[in-house]
PDB file of C-alpha atoms and ligand atoms in Angstrom:
ATOM      1  CA  MET A   5       0.000   0.000   0.000  1.00  0.00           C
ATOM      2  CA  GLN A   6       1.127   3.561  -0.655  1.00  0.00           C
ATOM      3  CA  SER A   7       1.277   5.991   2.261  1.00  0.00           C
ATOM      4  CA  ILE A   8       0.986   9.798   2.181  1.00  0.00           C
ATOM      5  CA  SER A   9       1.732  11.905   5.289  1.00  0.00           C
ATOM      6  CA  ILE A  10      -0.564  14.839   5.884  1.00  0.00           C
ATOM      7  CA  ILE A  11      -1.219  17.529   8.469  1.00  0.00           C
ATOM      8  CA  ASP A  12      -4.621  19.190   8.674  1.00  0.00           C
ATOM      9  CA  SER A  13      -5.367  22.654   9.969  1.00  0.00           C
ATOM     10  CA  HIS A  14      -8.028  25.289   9.609  1.00  0.00           C
ATOM     11  CA  THR A  15      -7.684  29.039   9.168  1.00  0.00           C
ATOM     12  CA  GLY A  16     -10.795  30.990  10.136  1.00  0.00           C
ATOM     13  CA  GLY A  17     -12.802  27.780   9.615  1.00  0.00           C
ATOM     14  CA  GLU A  18     -11.393  26.948   6.152  1.00  0.00           C
ATOM     15  CA  PRO A  19      -9.447  23.658   6.075  1.00  0.00           C
ATOM     16  CA  THR A  20      -5.940  23.106   4.664  1.00  0.00           C
ATOM     17  CA  ARG A  21      -4.376  19.664   4.209  1.00  0.00           C
ATOM     18  CA  VAL A  22      -0.589  19.900   3.881  1.00  0.00           C
ATOM     19  CA  VAL A  23       1.044  16.958   2.101  1.00  0.00           C
ATOM     20  CA  VAL A  24       4.344  16.499   3.883  1.00  0.00           C
ATOM     21  CA  SER A  25       5.591  13.410   2.017  1.00  0.00           C
ATOM     22  CA  GLY A  26       4.438  10.510  -0.145  1.00  0.00           C
ATOM     23  CA  ILE A  27       3.993  12.154  -3.560  1.00  0.00           C
ATOM     24  CA  LYS A  28       5.889  14.391  -5.979  1.00  0.00           C
ATOM     25  CA  ASP A  29       4.544  17.393  -7.912  1.00  0.00           C
ATOM     26  CA  VAL A  30       4.473  15.412 -11.197  1.00  0.00           C
ATOM     27  CA  ASP A  31       2.050  12.946  -9.572  1.00  0.00           C
ATOM     28  CA  LEU A  32      -0.287  15.623  -8.211  1.00  0.00           C
ATOM     29  CA  GLU A  33      -3.100  15.331 -10.773  1.00  0.00           C
ATOM     30  CA  THR A  34      -3.262  11.550 -10.195  1.00  0.00           C
ATOM     31  CA  TYR A  35      -3.400  11.929  -6.419  1.00  0.00           C
ATOM     32  CA  ARG A  36      -5.281  15.242  -6.021  1.00  0.00           C
ATOM     33  CA  ARG A  37      -8.728  13.730  -5.409  1.00  0.00           C
ATOM     34  CA  ALA A  38      -7.278  10.818  -3.420  1.00  0.00           C
ATOM     35  CA  ILE A  39      -5.818  13.336  -0.947  1.00  0.00           C
ATOM     36  CA  ILE A  40      -8.616  15.847  -0.489  1.00  0.00           C
ATOM     37  CA  GLY A  41     -11.758  14.240  -1.935  1.00  0.00           C
ATOM     38  CA  GLU A  42     -14.108  11.631  -0.539  1.00  0.00           C
ATOM     39  CA  PRO A  43     -13.811   9.111   1.072  1.00  0.00           C
ATOM     40  CA  ARG A  44     -10.710  10.516   2.867  1.00  0.00           C
ATOM     41  CA  GLY A  45     -11.739  14.165   2.741  1.00  0.00           C
ATOM     42  CA  HIS A  46     -14.402  16.423   1.265  1.00  0.00           C
ATOM     43  CA  ASN A  47     -14.791  19.150  -1.351  1.00  0.00           C
ATOM     44  CA  VAL A  48     -14.041  22.082   0.955  1.00  0.00           C
ATOM     45  CA  ILE A  49     -10.450  21.063   1.760  1.00  0.00           C
ATOM     46  CA  VAL A  50      -7.626  22.961   0.059  1.00  0.00           C
ATOM     47  CA  GLY A  51      -4.522  20.800  -0.374  1.00  0.00           C
ATOM     48  CA  ALA A  52      -0.965  22.137  -0.148  1.00  0.00           C
ATOM     49  CA  LEU A  53       1.829  19.985  -1.548  1.00  0.00           C
ATOM     50  CA  LEU A  54       5.262  20.897  -0.170  1.00  0.00           C
ATOM     51  CA  VAL A  55       7.892  20.805  -2.937  1.00  0.00           C
ATOM     52  CA  GLU A  56      11.569  21.658  -3.343  1.00  0.00           C
ATOM     53  CA  PRO A  57      11.773  25.431  -4.109  1.00  0.00           C
ATOM     54  CA  LYS A  58      13.666  26.666  -7.198  1.00  0.00           C
ATOM     55  CA  ASP A  59      14.605  29.808  -5.262  1.00  0.00           C
ATOM     56  CA  SER A  60      17.085  28.730  -2.560  1.00  0.00           C
ATOM     57  CA  ARG A  61      16.040  31.665  -0.309  1.00  0.00           C
ATOM     58  CA  CYS A  62      12.669  29.948   0.195  1.00  0.00           C
ATOM     59  CA  VAL A  63      12.015  27.590   3.080  1.00  0.00           C
ATOM     60  CA  THR A  64       9.765  25.511   0.782  1.00  0.00           C
ATOM     61  CA  GLY A  65       7.773  25.592  -2.392  1.00  0.00           C
ATOM     62  CA  VAL A  66       4.042  24.911  -2.241  1.00  0.00           C
ATOM     63  CA  ILE A  67       1.420  23.966  -4.800  1.00  0.00           C
ATOM     64  CA  PHE A  68      -2.162  24.563  -3.687  1.00  0.00           C
ATOM     65  CA  PHE A  69      -4.992  22.472  -5.081  1.00  0.00           C
ATOM     66  CA  ASN A  70      -8.721  22.010  -4.587  1.00  0.00           C
ATOM     67  CA  ASN A  71     -11.566  19.764  -5.702  1.00  0.00           C
ATOM     68  CA  VAL A  72     -11.317  20.925  -9.333  1.00  0.00           C
ATOM     69  CA  GLY A  73      -7.629  21.694  -9.965  1.00  0.00           C
ATOM     70  CA  LEU A  74      -4.708  23.907  -8.954  1.00  0.00           C
ATOM     71  CA  LEU A  75      -4.845  27.315  -7.237  1.00  0.00           C
ATOM     72  CA  GLY A  76      -2.276  30.057  -7.938  1.00  0.00           C
ATOM     73  CA  MET A  77      -2.015  31.247  -4.351  1.00  0.00           C
ATOM     74  CA  CYS A  78      -4.129  30.650  -1.300  1.00  0.00           C
ATOM     75  CA  GLY A  79      -4.039  33.039   1.663  1.00  0.00           C
ATOM     76  CA  HIS A  80      -5.751  30.878   4.262  1.00  0.00           C
ATOM     77  CA  GLY A  81      -3.736  27.923   2.956  1.00  0.00           C
ATOM     78  CA  MET A  82      -0.432  29.793   3.278  1.00  0.00           C
ATOM     79  CA  ILE A  83      -1.261  30.636   6.907  1.00  0.00           C
ATOM     80  CA  GLY A  84      -1.966  26.897   7.357  1.00  0.00           C
ATOM     81  CA  VAL A  85       1.355  25.952   5.700  1.00  0.00           C
ATOM     82  CA  ILE A  86       3.382  28.283   7.948  1.00  0.00           C
ATOM     83  CA  THR A  87       1.573  26.990  11.058  1.00  0.00           C
ATOM     84  CA  THR A  88       2.241  23.410   9.896  1.00  0.00           C
ATOM     85  CA  LEU A  89       5.964  24.086   9.301  1.00  0.00           C
ATOM     86  CA  LYS A  90       6.127  25.485  12.852  1.00  0.00           C
ATOM     87  CA  PHE A  91       4.298  22.375  14.172  1.00  0.00           C
ATOM     88  CA  LEU A  92       6.867  20.170  12.375  1.00  0.00           C
ATOM     89  CA  GLY A  93       9.729  22.133  13.961  1.00  0.00           C
ATOM     90  CA  ARG A  94      10.994  23.253  10.521  1.00  0.00           C
ATOM     91  CA  ILE A  95      10.647  26.985  11.213  1.00  0.00           C
ATOM     92  CA  SER A  96      10.445  29.263  14.233  1.00  0.00           C
ATOM     93  CA  VAL A  97       9.104  32.761  14.900  1.00  0.00           C
ATOM     94  CA  GLY A  98      10.314  35.238  12.255  1.00  0.00           C
ATOM     95  CA  GLU A  99      10.249  35.860   8.511  1.00  0.00           C
ATOM     96  CA  HIS A 100      10.176  33.063   5.906  1.00  0.00           C
ATOM     97  CA  ARG A 101       9.897  33.015   2.117  1.00  0.00           C
ATOM     98  CA  VAL A 102       7.687  30.489   0.349  1.00  0.00           C
ATOM     99  CA  GLU A 103       7.594  29.874  -3.410  1.00  0.00           C
ATOM    100  CA  THR A 104       4.197  29.492  -5.107  1.00  0.00           C
ATOM    101  CA  PRO A 105       3.376  29.045  -8.817  1.00  0.00           C
ATOM    102  CA  VAL A 106       2.438  32.765  -8.973  1.00  0.00           C
ATOM    103  CA  GLY A 107       5.441  34.182  -7.114  1.00  0.00           C
ATOM    104  CA  VAL A 108       7.374  34.272  -3.872  1.00  0.00           C
ATOM    105  CA  VAL A 109       5.386  35.176  -0.769  1.00  0.00           C
ATOM    106  CA  THR A 110       6.937  36.366   2.485  1.00  0.00           C
ATOM    107  CA  ALA A 111       5.369  35.139   5.712  1.00  0.00           C
ATOM    108  CA  VAL A 112       5.983  36.340   9.241  1.00  0.00           C
ATOM    109  CA  LEU A 113       5.230  33.891  12.031  1.00  0.00           C
ATOM    110  CA  HIS A 114       4.452  35.966  15.129  1.00  0.00           C
ATOM    111  CA  GLU A 115       5.120  34.993  18.775  1.00  0.00           C
ATOM    112  CA  ASP A 116       1.380  34.592  19.445  1.00  0.00           C
ATOM    113  CA  GLY A 117       0.903  32.149  16.542  1.00  0.00           C
ATOM    114  CA  HIS A 118      -0.639  34.635  14.105  1.00  0.00           C
ATOM    115  CA  VAL A 119       0.823  34.695  10.607  1.00  0.00           C
ATOM    116  CA  SER A 120       1.177  37.695   8.271  1.00  0.00           C
ATOM    117  CA  ILE A 121       1.457  36.955   4.578  1.00  0.00           C
ATOM    118  CA  ARG A 122       2.996  39.539   2.250  1.00  0.00           C
ATOM    119  CA  ASN A 123       1.179  38.419  -0.855  1.00  0.00           C
ATOM    120  CA  VAL A 124       1.956  38.701  -4.560  1.00  0.00           C
ATOM    121  CA  ARG A 125       1.221  41.985  -6.388  1.00  0.00           C
ATOM    122  CA  SER A 126      -2.524  42.542  -6.568  1.00  0.00           C
ATOM    123  CA  PHE A 127      -4.435  44.821  -8.937  1.00  0.00           C
ATOM    124  CA  ARG A 128      -7.814  45.668 -10.444  1.00  0.00           C
ATOM    125  CA  ILE A 129      -8.262  45.281 -14.181  1.00  0.00           C
ATOM    126  CA  ALA A 130     -11.870  46.458 -14.586  1.00  0.00           C
ATOM    127  CA  LYS A 131     -14.301  48.593 -12.595  1.00  0.00           C
ATOM    128  CA  ALA A 132     -18.107  48.423 -12.633  1.00  0.00           C
ATOM    129  CA  VAL A 133     -18.473  45.519 -15.045  1.00  0.00           C
ATOM    130  CA  LYS A 134     -22.121  44.703 -15.693  1.00  0.00           C
ATOM    131  CA  ALA A 135     -22.766  40.960 -15.462  1.00  0.00           C
ATOM    132  CA  GLY A 136     -26.422  39.900 -15.499  1.00  0.00           C
ATOM    133  CA  ALA A 137     -28.281  41.870 -12.824  1.00  0.00           C
ATOM    134  CA  VAL A 138     -25.191  42.997 -10.888  1.00  0.00           C
ATOM    135  CA  THR A 139     -22.188  45.254 -11.341  1.00  0.00           C
ATOM    136  CA  GLY A 140     -18.747  44.509  -9.911  1.00  0.00           C
ATOM    137  CA  ASP A 141     -14.986  44.842 -10.252  1.00  0.00           C
ATOM    138  CA  ILE A 142     -12.492  42.314 -11.628  1.00  0.00           C
ATOM    139  CA  ALA A 143      -9.263  42.016  -9.649  1.00  0.00           C
ATOM    140  CA  TRP A 144      -6.276  39.720  -9.095  1.00  0.00           C
ATOM    141  CA  GLY A 145      -5.114  38.896  -5.565  1.00  0.00           C
ATOM    142  CA  GLY A 146      -3.249  35.665  -6.385  1.00  0.00           C
ATOM    143  CA  ASN A 147      -6.483  34.311  -7.932  1.00  0.00           C
ATOM    144  CA  TRP A 148      -9.090  36.081 -10.108  1.00  0.00           C
ATOM    145  CA  PHE A 149     -12.157  37.601  -8.427  1.00  0.00           C
ATOM    146  CA  PHE A 150     -15.431  39.252  -9.408  1.00  0.00           C
ATOM    147  CA  LEU A 151     -16.188  41.581  -6.461  1.00  0.00           C
ATOM    148  CA  VAL A 152     -19.818  42.592  -6.013  1.00  0.00           C
ATOM    149  CA  SER A 153     -21.502  44.870  -3.482  1.00  0.00           C
ATOM    150  CA  ASP A 154     -24.842  45.634  -5.178  1.00  0.00           C
ATOM    151  CA  HIS A 155     -26.268  42.074  -4.901  1.00  0.00           C
ATOM    152  CA  GLY A 156     -29.058  42.774  -2.385  1.00  0.00           C
ATOM    153  CA  PHE A 157     -28.437  39.649  -0.254  1.00  0.00           C
ATOM    154  CA  ASP A 158     -28.004  39.503   3.493  1.00  0.00           C
ATOM    155  CA  LEU A 159     -24.662  37.763   4.191  1.00  0.00           C
ATOM    156  CA  THR A 160     -25.735  35.414   6.975  1.00  0.00           C
ATOM    157  CA  PRO A 161     -24.992  31.700   7.502  1.00  0.00           C
ATOM    158  CA  GLU A 162     -28.735  30.994   6.964  1.00  0.00           C
ATOM    159  CA  SER A 163     -28.485  32.449   3.440  1.00  0.00           C
ATOM    160  CA  ILE A 164     -25.511  30.292   2.384  1.00  0.00           C
ATOM    161  CA  PRO A 165     -27.478  27.970   0.009  1.00  0.00           C
ATOM    162  CA  LEU A 166     -28.978  31.019  -1.719  1.00  0.00           C
ATOM    163  CA  LEU A 167     -25.602  32.814  -1.855  1.00  0.00           C
ATOM    164  CA  MET A 168     -23.964  29.762  -3.418  1.00  0.00           C
ATOM    165  CA  GLN A 169     -26.590  29.565  -6.140  1.00  0.00           C
ATOM    166  CA  ALA A 170     -26.516  33.320  -6.817  1.00  0.00           C
ATOM    167  CA  SER A 171     -22.707  33.576  -6.946  1.00  0.00           C
ATOM    168  CA  LEU A 172     -22.418  30.633  -9.349  1.00  0.00           C
ATOM    169  CA  SER A 173     -24.872  32.332 -11.643  1.00  0.00           C
ATOM    170  CA  MET A 174     -22.907  35.636 -11.351  1.00  0.00           C
ATOM    171  CA  ARG A 175     -19.763  33.735 -12.338  1.00  0.00           C
ATOM    172  CA  ALA A 176     -21.464  32.445 -15.491  1.00  0.00           C
ATOM    173  CA  ASP A 177     -22.596  36.022 -16.238  1.00  0.00           C
ATOM    174  CA  VAL A 178     -19.113  37.498 -15.742  1.00  0.00           C
ATOM    175  CA  HIS A 179     -17.652  34.843 -18.068  1.00  0.00           C
ATOM    176  CA  ALA A 180     -20.270  35.811 -20.656  1.00  0.00           C
ATOM    177  CA  ALA A 181     -19.323  39.478 -20.118  1.00  0.00           C
ATOM    178  CA  GLY A 182     -15.793  38.660 -21.374  1.00  0.00           C
ATOM    179  CA  TYR A 183     -13.869  37.647 -18.239  1.00  0.00           C
ATOM    180  CA  PRO A 184     -13.452  33.853 -18.483  1.00  0.00           C
ATOM    181  CA  GLN A 185     -10.436  33.914 -16.136  1.00  0.00           C
ATOM    182  CA  VAL A 186     -12.614  34.766 -13.105  1.00  0.00           C
ATOM    183  CA  ASP A 187     -13.000  31.666 -10.939  1.00  0.00           C
ATOM    184  CA  HIS A 188     -13.908  33.255  -7.570  1.00  0.00           C
ATOM    185  CA  VAL A 189     -16.930  35.468  -6.807  1.00  0.00           C
ATOM    186  CA  GLU A 190     -16.806  37.681  -3.722  1.00  0.00           C
ATOM    187  CA  LEU A 191     -19.915  39.361  -2.294  1.00  0.00           C
ATOM    188  CA  PHE A 192     -19.657  42.208   0.219  1.00  0.00           C
ATOM    189  CA  ALA A 193     -21.957  43.668   2.895  1.00  0.00           C
ATOM    190  CA  PRO A 194     -21.530  45.789   6.028  1.00  0.00           C
ATOM    191  CA  PRO A 195     -19.846  43.920   8.920  1.00  0.00           C
ATOM    192  CA  LYS A 196     -21.860  42.322  11.727  1.00  0.00           C
ATOM    193  CA  HIS A 197     -19.201  43.376  14.237  1.00  0.00           C
ATOM    194  CA  GLU A 198     -18.476  47.090  14.548  1.00  0.00           C
ATOM    195  CA  ILE A 199     -14.677  46.709  14.826  1.00  0.00           C
ATOM    196  CA  ASN A 200     -14.560  45.282  11.288  1.00  0.00           C
ATOM    197  CA  GLN A 201     -14.880  47.193   8.011  1.00  0.00           C
ATOM    198  CA  SER A 202     -16.719  44.643   5.876  1.00  0.00           C
ATOM    199  CA  ARG A 203     -18.224  41.138   5.663  1.00  0.00           C
ATOM    200  CA  ASN A 204     -17.769  38.836   2.662  1.00  0.00           C
ATOM    201  CA  PHE A 205     -18.979  35.624   1.111  1.00  0.00           C
ATOM    202  CA  VAL A 206     -16.546  33.963  -1.300  1.00  0.00           C
ATOM    203  CA  MET A 207     -17.474  31.318  -3.850  1.00  0.00           C
ATOM    204  CA  CYS A 208     -14.465  29.165  -4.801  1.00  0.00           C
ATOM    205  CA  PRO A 209     -13.765  27.520  -8.189  1.00  0.00           C
ATOM    206  CA  GLY A 210     -15.163  24.094  -7.272  1.00  0.00           C
ATOM    207  CA  GLY A 211     -18.571  25.369  -6.109  1.00  0.00           C
ATOM    208  CA  GLU A 212     -17.716  25.452  -2.394  1.00  0.00           C
ATOM    209  CA  TYR A 213     -17.687  28.637  -0.326  1.00  0.00           C
ATOM    210  CA  ASP A 214     -14.709  29.860   1.711  1.00  0.00           C
ATOM    211  CA  ARG A 215     -15.289  29.609   5.456  1.00  0.00           C
ATOM    212  CA  SER A 216     -12.484  32.147   6.018  1.00  0.00           C
ATOM    213  CA  PRO A 217     -12.451  35.764   4.718  1.00  0.00           C
ATOM    214  CA  CYS A 218     -10.225  34.451   1.848  1.00  0.00           C
ATOM    215  CA  GLY A 219      -6.652  35.772   1.765  1.00  0.00           C
ATOM    216  CA  THR A 220      -6.466  36.238  -1.994  1.00  0.00           C
ATOM    217  CA  GLY A 221     -10.019  37.658  -2.005  1.00  0.00           C
ATOM    218  CA  THR A 222      -9.099  40.165   0.704  1.00  0.00           C
ATOM    219  CA  SER A 223      -6.007  41.075  -1.372  1.00  0.00           C
ATOM    220  CA  ALA A 224      -8.228  41.675  -4.417  1.00  0.00           C
ATOM    221  CA  LYS A 225     -10.541  43.820  -2.247  1.00  0.00           C
ATOM    222  CA  LEU A 226      -7.564  45.892  -0.993  1.00  0.00           C
ATOM    223  CA  ALA A 227      -6.489  46.441  -4.624  1.00  0.00           C
ATOM    224  CA  CYS A 228      -9.963  47.843  -5.430  1.00  0.00           C
ATOM    225  CA  LEU A 229     -10.045  50.032  -2.295  1.00  0.00           C
ATOM    226  CA  ALA A 230      -6.582  51.382  -3.151  1.00  0.00           C
ATOM    227  CA  ALA A 231      -7.575  52.056  -6.786  1.00  0.00           C
ATOM    228  CA  ASP A 232     -10.664  53.976  -5.567  1.00  0.00           C
ATOM    229  CA  GLY A 233      -8.629  55.961  -3.002  1.00  0.00           C
ATOM    230  CA  LYS A 234     -10.763  54.509  -0.170  1.00  0.00           C
ATOM    231  CA  LEU A 235      -7.910  52.993   1.880  1.00  0.00           C
ATOM    232  CA  ALA A 236      -4.476  54.533   2.402  1.00  0.00           C
ATOM    233  CA  PRO A 237      -1.234  52.500   2.342  1.00  0.00           C
ATOM    234  CA  GLY A 238      -0.584  51.006   5.795  1.00  0.00           C
ATOM    235  CA  GLU A 239      -4.181  51.506   6.982  1.00  0.00           C
ATOM    236  CA  THR A 240      -5.834  48.373   8.433  1.00  0.00           C
ATOM    237  CA  TRP A 241      -8.882  46.729   6.813  1.00  0.00           C
ATOM    238  CA  ARG A 242     -10.587  44.065   8.947  1.00  0.00           C
ATOM    239  CA  GLN A 243     -12.396  41.669   6.634  1.00  0.00           C
ATOM    240  CA  GLU A 244     -15.031  39.474   8.281  1.00  0.00           C
ATOM    241  CA  SER A 245     -16.089  36.153   6.692  1.00  0.00           C
ATOM    242  CA  ILE A 246     -19.595  34.730   6.382  1.00  0.00           C
ATOM    243  CA  LEU A 247     -18.806  32.833   9.632  1.00  0.00           C
ATOM    244  CA  GLY A 248     -17.570  36.010  11.364  1.00  0.00           C
ATOM    245  CA  THR A 249     -13.874  35.004  11.331  1.00  0.00           C
ATOM    246  CA  VAL A 250     -11.486  37.875  10.515  1.00  0.00           C
ATOM    247  CA  PHE A 251      -8.343  38.600   8.472  1.00  0.00           C
ATOM    248  CA  GLU A 252      -6.541  41.905   8.938  1.00  0.00           C
ATOM    249  CA  GLY A 253      -5.306  43.428   5.708  1.00  0.00           C
ATOM    250  CA  SER A 254      -3.156  46.385   4.716  1.00  0.00           C
ATOM    251  CA  TYR A 255      -1.053  47.245   1.672  1.00  0.00           C
ATOM    252  CA  GLU A 256       2.045  48.956   0.315  1.00  0.00           C
ATOM    253  CA  ALA A 257       1.599  50.936  -2.890  1.00  0.00           C
ATOM    254  CA  ASP A 258       3.325  49.509  -5.945  1.00  0.00           C
ATOM    255  CA  GLN A 259       3.699  50.993  -9.467  1.00  0.00           C
ATOM    256  CA  SER A 260       1.181  48.675 -11.070  1.00  0.00           C
ATOM    257  CA  GLY A 261      -1.002  47.752  -8.115  1.00  0.00           C
ATOM    258  CA  ILE A 262      -0.428  47.004  -4.455  1.00  0.00           C
ATOM    259  CA  ILE A 263       1.469  44.512  -2.293  1.00  0.00           C
ATOM    260  CA  PRO A 264      -1.072  43.311   0.291  1.00  0.00           C
ATOM    261  CA  THR A 265      -0.345  41.850   3.713  1.00  0.00           C
ATOM    262  CA  ILE A 266      -2.962  39.553   5.244  1.00  0.00           C
ATOM    263  CA  LYS A 267      -2.855  38.455   8.874  1.00  0.00           C
ATOM    264  CA  GLY A 268      -4.701  35.512  10.415  1.00  0.00           C
ATOM    265  CA  GLN A 269      -4.276  32.403  12.529  1.00  0.00           C
ATOM    266  CA  ALA A 270      -4.459  28.675  11.810  1.00  0.00           C
ATOM    267  CA  PHE A 271      -4.949  25.756  14.185  1.00  0.00           C
ATOM    268  CA  ILE A 272      -3.620  22.228  13.677  1.00  0.00           C
ATOM    269  CA  THR A 273      -6.466  19.683  13.719  1.00  0.00           C
ATOM    270  CA  ALA A 274      -4.819  16.353  12.749  1.00  0.00           C
ATOM    271  CA  GLU A 275      -1.587  14.629  11.814  1.00  0.00           C
ATOM    272  CA  SER A 276      -2.171  11.423   9.900  1.00  0.00           C
ATOM    273  CA  THR A 277      -1.223   8.945   7.208  1.00  0.00           C
ATOM    274  CA  LEU A 278      -3.412   8.310   4.179  1.00  0.00           C
ATOM    275  CA  TRP A 279      -3.278   4.749   2.863  1.00  0.00           C
ATOM    276  CA  LEU A 280      -3.923   3.929  -0.803  1.00  0.00           C
ATOM    277  CA  ASP A 281      -4.753   0.262  -1.241  1.00  0.00           C
ATOM    278  CA  PRO A 282      -4.574  -1.024  -4.856  1.00  0.00           C
ATOM    279  CA  ALA A 283      -7.492  -3.342  -4.014  1.00  0.00           C
ATOM    280  CA  ASP A 284      -9.680  -0.371  -2.989  1.00  0.00           C
ATOM    281  CA  PRO A 285     -11.963   0.755  -5.863  1.00  0.00           C
ATOM    282  CA  PHE A 286     -11.817   4.267  -4.366  1.00  0.00           C
ATOM    283  CA  GLN A 287      -8.067   4.394  -3.729  1.00  0.00           C
ATOM    284  CA  PHE A 288      -7.906   7.532  -5.934  1.00  0.00           C
ATOM    285  CA  GLY A 289     -11.056   9.050  -4.420  1.00  0.00           C
ATOM    286  CA  ILE A 290     -14.658   9.233  -5.535  1.00  0.00           C
ATOM    287  CA  SER A 291     -14.705  11.538  -8.519  1.00  0.00           C
TER     288      SER A 291
HETATM  289  O1  LIG B 327      -7.614  32.214   1.331  1.00  0.00           O
HETATM  290  O2  LIG B 327      -6.890  32.796  -0.660  1.00  0.00           O
HETATM  291  C1  LIG B 327      -7.586  32.098   0.082  1.00  0.00           C
HETATM  292  C2  LIG B 327      -8.436  31.050  -0.528  1.00  0.00           C
HETATM  293  C3  LIG B 327      -8.629  30.802  -1.851  1.00  0.00           C
HETATM  294  C4  LIG B 327      -9.516  29.732  -1.931  1.00  0.00           C
HETATM  295  C5  LIG B 327      -9.854  29.361  -0.649  1.00  0.00           C
HETATM  296  N1  LIG B 327      -9.179  30.184   0.191  1.00  0.00           N
END
């Protein structure tokens, strides 16, 4: 039987499964569903395969993946990776570089266990795009987002089934409007807690919603706020998720966008070994 070592964590409620050993990057598409899908996992999990970095200044390389494919960057996942490396004794408090397919990210592990991620350059490419009944912005924060405020929905846990349906239909509309690269839809509303600036609901590529405020989604939001002159460099933006969990964001101005920093905390939930039995009809997951 083949064994794969994993460590699970969650960041603001959103799970990350770090693959510590057992497969190589070239095997990822074969093993992707075996690692995160049923019967060993479920569609919400984001996987993070640790790989040898090309850039020797990086503590590791990481390839993020989900139920439908690969992700460029993943903010909640990167916080989970840093927390996992600390759990494994591979890093301690301080600054660490991590290589992702979309660029090198710098992470600071703080004394209290929080992690700040200095993300890849983020920017808005289109403002007020009309897609079906709504209007929103298109921005990159390590993944592509359609950001919508004029949707008319209340962002509460009770509305999640409705929000999922509506955001999937907005994604089809934004593709039809000429932006096929958009794979995440992010809805905004006023925060439920007065110390925060905003609440969001984020639909991910595989039709699951983000339980966390979404690190790349918050980066895309900061890029839009910066472009509109609504948030100054260094000012803090507290982004609340649909579950009420929070990421703190801020940015440095950059010639062609911004460099966002997202701060949050992950918790380790399991350390285990996955077994793949050649006799098991579902050894590669239920697809
Ligand atoms: O935190 O960037 C993020 C993320 C992307 C998809 C799920 N979480």
